[in-house]
CSV table of C-alpha atoms and ligand atoms in Angstrom, one decimal:
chain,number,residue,atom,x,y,z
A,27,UNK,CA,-116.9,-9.3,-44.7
A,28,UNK,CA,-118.5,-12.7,-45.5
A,29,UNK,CA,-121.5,-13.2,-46.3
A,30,UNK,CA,-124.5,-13.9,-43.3
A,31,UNK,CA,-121.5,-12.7,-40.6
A,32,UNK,CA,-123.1,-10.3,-38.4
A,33,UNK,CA,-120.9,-7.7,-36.8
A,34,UNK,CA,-122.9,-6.1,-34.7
A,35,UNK,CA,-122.1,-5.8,-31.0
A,36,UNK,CA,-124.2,-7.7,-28.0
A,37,UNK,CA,-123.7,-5.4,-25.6
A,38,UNK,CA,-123.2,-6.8,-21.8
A,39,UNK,CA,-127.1,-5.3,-20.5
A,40,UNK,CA,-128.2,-7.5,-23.6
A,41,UNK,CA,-126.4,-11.0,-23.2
A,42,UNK,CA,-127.7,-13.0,-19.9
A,43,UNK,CA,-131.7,-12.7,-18.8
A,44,UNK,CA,-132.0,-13.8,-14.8
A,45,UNK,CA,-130.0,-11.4,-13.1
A,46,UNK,CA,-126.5,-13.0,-11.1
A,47,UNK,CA,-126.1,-12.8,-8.1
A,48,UNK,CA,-122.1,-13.8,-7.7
A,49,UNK,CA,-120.5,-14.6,-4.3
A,50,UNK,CA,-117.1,-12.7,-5.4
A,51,UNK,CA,-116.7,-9.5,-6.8
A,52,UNK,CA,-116.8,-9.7,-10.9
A,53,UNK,CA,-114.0,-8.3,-12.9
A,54,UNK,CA,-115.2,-5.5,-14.3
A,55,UNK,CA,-112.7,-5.0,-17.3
A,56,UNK,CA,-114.4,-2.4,-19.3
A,57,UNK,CA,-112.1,1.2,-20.0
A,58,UNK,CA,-115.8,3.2,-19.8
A,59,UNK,CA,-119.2,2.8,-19.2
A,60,UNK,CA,-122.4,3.4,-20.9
A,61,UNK,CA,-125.4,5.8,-19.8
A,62,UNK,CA,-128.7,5.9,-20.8
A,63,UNK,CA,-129.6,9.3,-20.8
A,64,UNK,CA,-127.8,12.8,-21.0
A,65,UNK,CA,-129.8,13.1,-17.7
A,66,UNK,CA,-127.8,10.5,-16.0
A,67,UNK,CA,-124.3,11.8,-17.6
A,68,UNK,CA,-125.8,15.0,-15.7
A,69,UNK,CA,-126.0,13.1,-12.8
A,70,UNK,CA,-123.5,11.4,-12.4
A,71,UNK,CA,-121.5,15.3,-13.1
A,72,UNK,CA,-123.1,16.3,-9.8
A,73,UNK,CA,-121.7,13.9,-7.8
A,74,UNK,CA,-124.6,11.3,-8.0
A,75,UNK,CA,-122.1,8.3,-8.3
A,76,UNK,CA,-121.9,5.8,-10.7
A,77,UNK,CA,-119.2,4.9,-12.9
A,78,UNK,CA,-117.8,6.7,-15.7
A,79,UNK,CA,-114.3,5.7,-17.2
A,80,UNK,CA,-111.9,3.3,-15.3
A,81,UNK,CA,-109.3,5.3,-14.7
A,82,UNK,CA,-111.3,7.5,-12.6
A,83,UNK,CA,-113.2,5.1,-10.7
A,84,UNK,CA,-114.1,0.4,-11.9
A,85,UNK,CA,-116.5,-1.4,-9.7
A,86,UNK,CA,-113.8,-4.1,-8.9
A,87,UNK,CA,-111.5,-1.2,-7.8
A,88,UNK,CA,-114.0,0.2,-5.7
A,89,UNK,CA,-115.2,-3.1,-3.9
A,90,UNK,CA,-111.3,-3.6,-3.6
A,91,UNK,CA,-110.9,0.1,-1.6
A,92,UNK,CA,-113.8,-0.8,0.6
A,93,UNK,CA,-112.3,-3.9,1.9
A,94,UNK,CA,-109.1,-2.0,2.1
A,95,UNK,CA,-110.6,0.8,3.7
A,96,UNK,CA,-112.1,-1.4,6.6
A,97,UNK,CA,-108.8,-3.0,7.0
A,98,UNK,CA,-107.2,-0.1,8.1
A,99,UNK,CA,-110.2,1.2,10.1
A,100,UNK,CA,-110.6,3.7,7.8
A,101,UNK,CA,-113.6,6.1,6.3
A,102,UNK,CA,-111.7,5.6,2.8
A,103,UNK,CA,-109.0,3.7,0.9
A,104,UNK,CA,-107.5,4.3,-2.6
A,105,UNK,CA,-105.9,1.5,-5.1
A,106,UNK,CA,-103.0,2.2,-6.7
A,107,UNK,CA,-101.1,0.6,-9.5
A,108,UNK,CA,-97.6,0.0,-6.8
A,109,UNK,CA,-97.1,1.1,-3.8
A,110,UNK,CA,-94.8,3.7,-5.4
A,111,UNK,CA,-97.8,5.5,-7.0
A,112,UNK,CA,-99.8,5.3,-4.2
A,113,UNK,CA,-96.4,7.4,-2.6
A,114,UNK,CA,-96.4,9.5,-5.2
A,115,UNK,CA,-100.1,10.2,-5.7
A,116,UNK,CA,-100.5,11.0,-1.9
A,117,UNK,CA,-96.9,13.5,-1.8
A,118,UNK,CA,-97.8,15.2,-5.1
A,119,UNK,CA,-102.0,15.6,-3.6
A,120,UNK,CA,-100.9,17.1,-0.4
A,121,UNK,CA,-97.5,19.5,-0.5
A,122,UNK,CA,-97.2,22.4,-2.4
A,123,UNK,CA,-93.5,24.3,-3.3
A,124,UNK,CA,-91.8,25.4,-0.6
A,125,UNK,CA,-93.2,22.6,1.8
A,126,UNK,CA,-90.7,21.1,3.6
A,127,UNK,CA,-91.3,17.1,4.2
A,128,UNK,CA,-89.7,15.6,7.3
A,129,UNK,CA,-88.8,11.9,7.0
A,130,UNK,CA,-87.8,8.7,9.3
A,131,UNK,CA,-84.1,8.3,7.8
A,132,UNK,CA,-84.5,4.2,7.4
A,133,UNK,CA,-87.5,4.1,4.6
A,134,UNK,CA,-87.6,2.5,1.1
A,135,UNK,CA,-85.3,3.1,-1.0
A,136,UNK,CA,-88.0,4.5,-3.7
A,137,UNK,CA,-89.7,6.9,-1.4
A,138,UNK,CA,-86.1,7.9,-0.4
A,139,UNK,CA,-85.4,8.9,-4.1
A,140,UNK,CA,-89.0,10.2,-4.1
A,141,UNK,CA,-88.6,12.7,-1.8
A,142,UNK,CA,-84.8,13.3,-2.1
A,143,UNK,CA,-84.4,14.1,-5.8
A,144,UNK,CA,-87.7,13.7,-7.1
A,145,UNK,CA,-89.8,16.3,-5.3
A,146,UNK,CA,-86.9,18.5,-5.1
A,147,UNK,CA,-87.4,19.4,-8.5
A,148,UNK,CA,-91.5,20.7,-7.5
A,149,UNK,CA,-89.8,22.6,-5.1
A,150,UNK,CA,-90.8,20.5,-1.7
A,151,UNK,CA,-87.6,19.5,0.1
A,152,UNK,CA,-87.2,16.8,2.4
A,153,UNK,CA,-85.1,16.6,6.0
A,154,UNK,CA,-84.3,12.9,6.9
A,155,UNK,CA,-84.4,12.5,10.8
A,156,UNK,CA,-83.2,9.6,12.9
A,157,UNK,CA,-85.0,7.0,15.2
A,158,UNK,CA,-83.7,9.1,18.1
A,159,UNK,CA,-85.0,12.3,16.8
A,160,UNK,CA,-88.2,10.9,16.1
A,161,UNK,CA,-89.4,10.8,19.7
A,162,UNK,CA,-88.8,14.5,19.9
A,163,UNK,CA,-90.3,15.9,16.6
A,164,UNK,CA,-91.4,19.1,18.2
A,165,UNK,CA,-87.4,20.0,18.0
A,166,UNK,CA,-87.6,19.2,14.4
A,167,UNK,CA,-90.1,20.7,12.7
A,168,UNK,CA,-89.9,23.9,11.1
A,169,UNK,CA,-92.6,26.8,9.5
A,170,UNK,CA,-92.2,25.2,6.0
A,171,UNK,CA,-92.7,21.3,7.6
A,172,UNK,CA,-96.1,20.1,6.2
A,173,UNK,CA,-95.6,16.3,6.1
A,174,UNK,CA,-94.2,13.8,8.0
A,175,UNK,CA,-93.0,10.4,6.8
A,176,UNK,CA,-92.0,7.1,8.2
A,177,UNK,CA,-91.7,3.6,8.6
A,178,UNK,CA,-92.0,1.3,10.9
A,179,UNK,CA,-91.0,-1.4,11.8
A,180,UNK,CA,-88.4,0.0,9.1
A,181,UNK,CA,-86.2,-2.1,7.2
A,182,UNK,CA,-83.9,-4.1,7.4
A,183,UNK,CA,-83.7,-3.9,10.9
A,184,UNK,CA,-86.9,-3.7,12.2
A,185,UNK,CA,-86.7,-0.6,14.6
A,186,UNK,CA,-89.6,0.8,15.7
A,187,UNK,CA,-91.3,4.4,16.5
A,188,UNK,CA,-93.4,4.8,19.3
A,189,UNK,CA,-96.5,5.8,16.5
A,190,UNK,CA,-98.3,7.7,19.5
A,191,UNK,CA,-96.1,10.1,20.2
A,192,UNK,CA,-95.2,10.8,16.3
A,193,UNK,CA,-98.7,11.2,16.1
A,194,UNK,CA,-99.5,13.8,18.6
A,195,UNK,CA,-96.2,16.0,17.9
A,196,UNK,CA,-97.5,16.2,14.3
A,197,UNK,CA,-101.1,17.0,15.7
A,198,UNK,CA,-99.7,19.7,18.1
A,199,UNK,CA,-97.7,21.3,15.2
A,200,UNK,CA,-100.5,21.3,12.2
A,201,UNK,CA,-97.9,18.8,10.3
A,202,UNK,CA,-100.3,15.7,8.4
A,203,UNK,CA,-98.6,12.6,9.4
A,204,UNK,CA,-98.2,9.4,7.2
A,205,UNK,CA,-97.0,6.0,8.1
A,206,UNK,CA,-96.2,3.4,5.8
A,207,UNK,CA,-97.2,0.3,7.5
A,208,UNK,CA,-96.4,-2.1,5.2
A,209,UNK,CA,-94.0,-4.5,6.7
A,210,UNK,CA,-96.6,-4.8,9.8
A,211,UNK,CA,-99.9,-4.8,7.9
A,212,UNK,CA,-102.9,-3.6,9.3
A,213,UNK,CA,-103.2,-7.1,11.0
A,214,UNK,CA,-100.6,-6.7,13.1
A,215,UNK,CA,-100.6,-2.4,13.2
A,216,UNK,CA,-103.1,0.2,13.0
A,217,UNK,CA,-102.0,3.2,12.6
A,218,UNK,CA,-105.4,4.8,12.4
A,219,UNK,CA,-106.0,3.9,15.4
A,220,UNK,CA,-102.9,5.5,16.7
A,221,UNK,CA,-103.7,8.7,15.8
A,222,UNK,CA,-101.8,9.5,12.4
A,223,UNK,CA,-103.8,11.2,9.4
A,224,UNK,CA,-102.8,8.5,6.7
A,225,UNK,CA,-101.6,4.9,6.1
A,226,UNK,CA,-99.7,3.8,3.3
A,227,UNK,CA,-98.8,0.2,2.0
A,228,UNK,CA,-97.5,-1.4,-0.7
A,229,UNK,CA,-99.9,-4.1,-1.6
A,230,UNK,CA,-97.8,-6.2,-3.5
A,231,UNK,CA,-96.6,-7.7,-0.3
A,232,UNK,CA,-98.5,-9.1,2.6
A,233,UNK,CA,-102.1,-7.7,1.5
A,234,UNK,CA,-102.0,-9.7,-1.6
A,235,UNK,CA,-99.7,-12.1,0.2
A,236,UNK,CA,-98.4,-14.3,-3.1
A,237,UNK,CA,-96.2,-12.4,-4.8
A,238,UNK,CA,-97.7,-12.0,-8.3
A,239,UNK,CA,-99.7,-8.4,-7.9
A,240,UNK,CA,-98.2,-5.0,-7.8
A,241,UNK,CA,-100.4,-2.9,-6.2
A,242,UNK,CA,-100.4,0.1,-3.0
A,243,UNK,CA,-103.0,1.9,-1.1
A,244,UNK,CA,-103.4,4.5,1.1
A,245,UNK,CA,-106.1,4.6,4.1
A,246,UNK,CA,-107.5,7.5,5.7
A,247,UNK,CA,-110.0,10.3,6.3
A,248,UNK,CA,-113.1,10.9,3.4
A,249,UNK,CA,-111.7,14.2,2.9
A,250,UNK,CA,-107.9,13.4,2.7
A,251,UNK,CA,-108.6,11.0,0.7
A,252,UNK,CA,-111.1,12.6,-2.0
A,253,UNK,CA,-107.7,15.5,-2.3
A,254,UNK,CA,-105.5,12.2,-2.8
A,255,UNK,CA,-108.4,10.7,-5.7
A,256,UNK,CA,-108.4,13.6,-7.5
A,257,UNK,CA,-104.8,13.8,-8.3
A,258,UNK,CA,-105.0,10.1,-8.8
A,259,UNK,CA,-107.2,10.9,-11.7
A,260,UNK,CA,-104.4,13.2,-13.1
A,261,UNK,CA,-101.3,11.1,-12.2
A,262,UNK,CA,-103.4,8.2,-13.8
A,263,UNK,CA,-102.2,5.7,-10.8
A,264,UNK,CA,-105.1,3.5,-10.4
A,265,UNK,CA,-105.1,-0.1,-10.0
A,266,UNK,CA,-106.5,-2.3,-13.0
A,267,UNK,CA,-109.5,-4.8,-12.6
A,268,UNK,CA,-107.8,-7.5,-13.2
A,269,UNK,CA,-105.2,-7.3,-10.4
A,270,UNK,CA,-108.1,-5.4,-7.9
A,271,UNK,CA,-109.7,-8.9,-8.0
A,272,UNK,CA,-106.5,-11.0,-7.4
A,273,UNK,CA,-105.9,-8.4,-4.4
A,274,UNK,CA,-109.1,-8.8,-3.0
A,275,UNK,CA,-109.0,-12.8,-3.1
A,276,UNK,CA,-105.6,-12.0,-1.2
A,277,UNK,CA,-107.2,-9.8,1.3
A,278,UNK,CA,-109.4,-12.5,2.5
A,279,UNK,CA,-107.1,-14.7,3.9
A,280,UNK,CA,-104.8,-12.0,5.5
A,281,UNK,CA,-105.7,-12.4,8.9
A,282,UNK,CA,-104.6,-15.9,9.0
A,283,UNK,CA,-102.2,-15.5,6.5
A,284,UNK,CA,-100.2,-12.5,8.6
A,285,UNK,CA,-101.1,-14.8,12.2
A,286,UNK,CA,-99.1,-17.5,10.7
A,287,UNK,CA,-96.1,-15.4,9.6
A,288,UNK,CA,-96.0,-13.9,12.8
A,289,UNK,CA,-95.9,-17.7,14.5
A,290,UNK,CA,-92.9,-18.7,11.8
A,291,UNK,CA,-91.0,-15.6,12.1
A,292,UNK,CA,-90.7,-15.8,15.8
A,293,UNK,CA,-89.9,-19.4,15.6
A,294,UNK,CA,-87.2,-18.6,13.3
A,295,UNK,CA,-86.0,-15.7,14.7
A,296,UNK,CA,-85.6,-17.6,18.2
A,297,UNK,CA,-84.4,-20.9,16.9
A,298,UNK,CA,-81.4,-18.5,15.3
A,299,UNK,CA,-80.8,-16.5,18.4
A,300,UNK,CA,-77.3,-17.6,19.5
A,301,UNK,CA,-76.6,-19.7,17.1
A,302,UNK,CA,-73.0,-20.7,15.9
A,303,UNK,CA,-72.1,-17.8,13.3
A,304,UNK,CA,-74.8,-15.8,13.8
A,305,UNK,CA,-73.8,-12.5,15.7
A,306,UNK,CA,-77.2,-10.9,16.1
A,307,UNK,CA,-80.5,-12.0,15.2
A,308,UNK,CA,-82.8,-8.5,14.8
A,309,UNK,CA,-86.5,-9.2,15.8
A,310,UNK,CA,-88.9,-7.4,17.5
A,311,UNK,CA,-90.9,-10.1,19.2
A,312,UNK,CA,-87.7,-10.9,20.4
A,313,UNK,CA,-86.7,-9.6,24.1
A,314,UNK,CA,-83.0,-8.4,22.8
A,315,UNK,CA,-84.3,-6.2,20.1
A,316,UNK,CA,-84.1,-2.3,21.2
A,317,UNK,CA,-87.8,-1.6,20.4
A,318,UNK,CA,-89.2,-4.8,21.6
A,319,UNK,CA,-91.0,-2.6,24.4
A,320,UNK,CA,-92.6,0.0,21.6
A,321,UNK,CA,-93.1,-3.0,19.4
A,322,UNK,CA,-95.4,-4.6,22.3
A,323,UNK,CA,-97.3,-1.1,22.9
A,324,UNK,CA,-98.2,-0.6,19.6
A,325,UNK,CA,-98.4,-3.7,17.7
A,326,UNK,CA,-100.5,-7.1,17.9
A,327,UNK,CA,-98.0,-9.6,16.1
A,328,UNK,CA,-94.4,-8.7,15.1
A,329,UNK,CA,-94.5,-9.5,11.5
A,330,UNK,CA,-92.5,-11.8,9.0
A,331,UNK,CA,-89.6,-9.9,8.8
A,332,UNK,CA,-86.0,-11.2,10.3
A,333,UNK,CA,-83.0,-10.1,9.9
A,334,UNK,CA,-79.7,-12.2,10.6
A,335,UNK,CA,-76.6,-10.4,11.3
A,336,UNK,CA,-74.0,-13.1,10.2
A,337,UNK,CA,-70.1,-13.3,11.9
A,338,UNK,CA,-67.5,-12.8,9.2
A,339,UNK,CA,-69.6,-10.1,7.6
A,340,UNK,CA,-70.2,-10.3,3.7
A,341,UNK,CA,-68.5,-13.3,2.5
A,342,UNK,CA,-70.8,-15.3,5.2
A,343,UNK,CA,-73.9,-13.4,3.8
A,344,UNK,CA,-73.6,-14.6,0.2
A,345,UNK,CA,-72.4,-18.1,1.3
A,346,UNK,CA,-75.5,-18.8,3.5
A,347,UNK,CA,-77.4,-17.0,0.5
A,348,UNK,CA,-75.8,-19.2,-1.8
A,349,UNK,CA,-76.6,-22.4,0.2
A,350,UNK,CA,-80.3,-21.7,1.1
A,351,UNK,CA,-82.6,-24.4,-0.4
A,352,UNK,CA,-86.2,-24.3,0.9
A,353,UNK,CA,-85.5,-20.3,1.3
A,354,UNK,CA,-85.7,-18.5,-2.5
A,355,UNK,CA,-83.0,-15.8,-3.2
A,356,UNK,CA,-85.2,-13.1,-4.5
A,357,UNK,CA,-86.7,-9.3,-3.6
A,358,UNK,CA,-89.4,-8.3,-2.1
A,359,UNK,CA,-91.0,-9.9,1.1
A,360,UNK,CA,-94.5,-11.1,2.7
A,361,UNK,CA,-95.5,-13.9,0.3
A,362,UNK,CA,-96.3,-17.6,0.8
A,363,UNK,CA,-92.3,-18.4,0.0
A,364,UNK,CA,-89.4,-17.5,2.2
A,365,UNK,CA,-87.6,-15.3,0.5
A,366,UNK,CA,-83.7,-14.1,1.5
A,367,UNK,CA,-81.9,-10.9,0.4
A,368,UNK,CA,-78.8,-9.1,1.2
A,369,UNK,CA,-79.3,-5.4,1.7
A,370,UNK,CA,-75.9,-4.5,0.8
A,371,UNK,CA,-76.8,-5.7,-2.7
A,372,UNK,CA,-80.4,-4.9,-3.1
A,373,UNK,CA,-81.9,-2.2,-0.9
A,374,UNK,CA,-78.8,-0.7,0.5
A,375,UNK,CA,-76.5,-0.9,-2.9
A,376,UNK,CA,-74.2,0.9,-3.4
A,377,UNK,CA,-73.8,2.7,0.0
A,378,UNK,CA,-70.7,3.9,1.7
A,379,UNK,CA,-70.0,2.6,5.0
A,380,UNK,CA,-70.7,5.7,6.5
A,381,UNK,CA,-74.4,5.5,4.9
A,382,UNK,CA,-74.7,2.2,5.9
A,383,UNK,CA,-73.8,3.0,9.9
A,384,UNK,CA,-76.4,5.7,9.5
A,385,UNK,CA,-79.5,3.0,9.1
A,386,UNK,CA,-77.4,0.1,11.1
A,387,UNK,CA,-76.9,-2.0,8.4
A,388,UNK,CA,-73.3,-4.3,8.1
A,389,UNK,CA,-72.7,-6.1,4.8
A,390,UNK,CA,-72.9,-9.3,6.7
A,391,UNK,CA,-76.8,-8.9,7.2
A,392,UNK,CA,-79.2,-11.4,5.5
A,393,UNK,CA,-83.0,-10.4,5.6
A,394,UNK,CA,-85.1,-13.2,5.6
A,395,UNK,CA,-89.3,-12.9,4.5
A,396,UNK,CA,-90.5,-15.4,6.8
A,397,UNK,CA,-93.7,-17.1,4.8
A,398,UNK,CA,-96.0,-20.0,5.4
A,399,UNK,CA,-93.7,-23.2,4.9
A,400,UNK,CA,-93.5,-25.6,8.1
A,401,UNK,CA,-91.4,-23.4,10.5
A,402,UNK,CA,-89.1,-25.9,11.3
A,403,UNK,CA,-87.8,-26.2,7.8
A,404,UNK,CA,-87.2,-22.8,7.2
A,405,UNK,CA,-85.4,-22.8,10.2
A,406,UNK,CA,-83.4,-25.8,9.5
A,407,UNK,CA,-82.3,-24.6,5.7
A,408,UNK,CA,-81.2,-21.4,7.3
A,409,UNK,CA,-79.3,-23.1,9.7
A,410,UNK,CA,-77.8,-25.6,7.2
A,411,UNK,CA,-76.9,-22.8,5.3
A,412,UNK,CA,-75.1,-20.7,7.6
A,413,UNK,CA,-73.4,-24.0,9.1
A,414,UNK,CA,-69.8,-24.3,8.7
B,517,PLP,C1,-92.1,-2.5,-1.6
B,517,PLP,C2,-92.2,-1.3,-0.7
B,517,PLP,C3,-92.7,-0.1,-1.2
B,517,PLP,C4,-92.9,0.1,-2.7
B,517,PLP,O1,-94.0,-0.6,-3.1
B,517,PLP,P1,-94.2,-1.2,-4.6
B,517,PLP,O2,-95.4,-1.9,-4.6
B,517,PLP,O3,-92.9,-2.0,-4.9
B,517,PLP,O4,-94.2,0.0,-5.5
B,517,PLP,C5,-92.8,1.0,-0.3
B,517,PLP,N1,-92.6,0.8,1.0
B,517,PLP,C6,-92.1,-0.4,1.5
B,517,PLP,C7,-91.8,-0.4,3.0
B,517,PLP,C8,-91.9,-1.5,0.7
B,517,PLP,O5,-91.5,-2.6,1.2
């Protein structure tokens, strides 16, 4: 060591003198935190709050999961570190083996897996059910169903499930029932509200809005959601400081964020209706989509989400992809930029055509991620790009 260097550690209670008062939430990015007494350790043990090591509970994170929590109208919210381990955290927190999970059959592709081969393995089997059978759960159900699963507006085409009545068949038969509302957003849907036990989302895409967090959450009662912390703790799940600030910055513009998507997408989504080479433009704001009525009953905007059903099936789908210049070819949706996939090559790879009938997909579909860009050229790259 050289000489007259002092090693020892200012400590963050030391540095400073006036106390701060800061207008955002601080980044807390400490792994633990210090006590001053065995008494307070103690205290803390008994449930007296505090803070004791970040992966059980960070001050960023927690200012983070109120904000969340009020957005869905919630008593409670948790961060996770994806949406997946939000997924994950809640499935593994509230089934047990021989539980049988009941499922929407159009969901993501990683909570498909999840639940298909995943869970299987802990003994909790899953049952996919379709749109159709969704209005009648009380036919589905069976004495091992303890969970119920979907989406909606689901993906890539947007259908719908009247959340009321998914809600109240699940109350009736004791099953806990979870929605992942993360293509609508709690802007535009509330499950809560609707009478389901739990909300899930991923975060990385319209709560934090600009594409560069990964992040989920899940929204619900204090006591659902104290079952769901605890095995957060064990799964090790939680969201970092770091990104919990980035998340929250996002959260505070998604009102007007999420009301501007919704004004795009529609303009899009009409402006394509009809067009030359487009066969069917699917939309629920739009009059011609099948679930435009539940949409309207149940939701307050229709989201950023369109999905273009192209004549000449694949081969027009990568064209247009190929030609799109303001629109960026990438995954993922509900940023600032428009982004365009193909499902047949990124959510729904590798499907037969049978599977692919199942969720109505056709290999000519483009899904576009409507974002905040002057409607008028989005629309008019798309429509260059799908032009002859
Ligand atoms: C992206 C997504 C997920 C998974 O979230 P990650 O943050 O990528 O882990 C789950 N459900 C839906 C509907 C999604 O779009």
């Amino acid at each position: 060591m050289v000489k007259g260097f002092s090693t020892r550690l200012i400590h963050a209670d030391e540095a400073g003198g006036a106390v701060a008062r800061p207008l955002t939430t601080p980044i807390y990015e400490t792994t633990t935190f210090t006590f001053e007494s065995a008494a307070e350790l103690q205290r803390y043990q008994d449930g007296g709050g505090g803070f004791l090591y970040s992966r059980y509970e960070n001050p960023t994170v927690v200012a983070l999961e109120a904000q969340l929590a009020t957005a869905d109208g919630a008593d409670a919210a948790l961060a996770f570190g994806s949406g997946m381990a939000a997924a994950s955290t809640l499935l593994m927190a509230l089934t047990t083996p021989g539980d049988e999970v009941v499922c929407g059959s159009a969901i993501y592709g990683g909570t498909f897996h999840l639940l298909n081969g995943f869970l299987a393995r802990f003994g909790v089997t899953s049952r996919f059910v379709s749109p159709e059978q969704m209005g009648d759960l009380g036919a589905v159900f069976g004495p091992r169903t303890r969970l119920l699963w979907c989406e909606t507006p689901s993906n890539p085409t947007l259908r719908c499930v009247d959340v009321r009545t998914v809600a109240a068949a699940c109350r009736a038969a004791g099953v806990m029932s979870v929605i992942d509302n993360t293509f609508a957003s709690p802007v535009n849907q509330q499950p809560l509200a609707l009478g389901v036990d739990l909300t899930m989302q991923s975060a990385s895409k319209y709560l934090n809005g600009h594409s560069d967090v990964t992040a989920g959450t899940v929204a619900g009662p204090a006591a659902l959601i104290e079952k769901i912390g605890k095995t957060r703790r064990l799964l090790g799940g939680i969201l970092d400081p770091q990104p919990a600030y980035a998340l929250l910055r996002g959260l505070k513009t998604l009102a007007v964020r999420v009301a501007q998507h919704n004004a795009n997408a529609l303009a899009v989504a009409r402006g394509l209706e009809g067009h030359p080479g487009v066969a069917r433009v699917w939309y629920p704001g739009l009059e011609s989509h099948p679930d435009h009525a539940v949409a309207r009953a149940q939701m307050s905007g229709f989201g950023g989400m369109v999905c273009l059903d192209l004549e000449g099936g694949q081969a027009a789908a990568i064209r247009a992809y190929d030609r799109m210049q303001v629109v960026r070819r990438a995954a993922s949706l509900g940023g600032v930029e428009s982004i365009a996939s193909i499902p047949v090559l990124t959510s729904h790879y590798g499907y037969t055509d049978a599977q692919l009938a199942e969720g109505g997909v056709t290999r000519g579909m483009l899904r576009i991620s409507v974002g905040l860009e002057d409607a008028a050229d989005v629309l008019a790259d798309v429509r260059q790009a799908i032009g002859q």
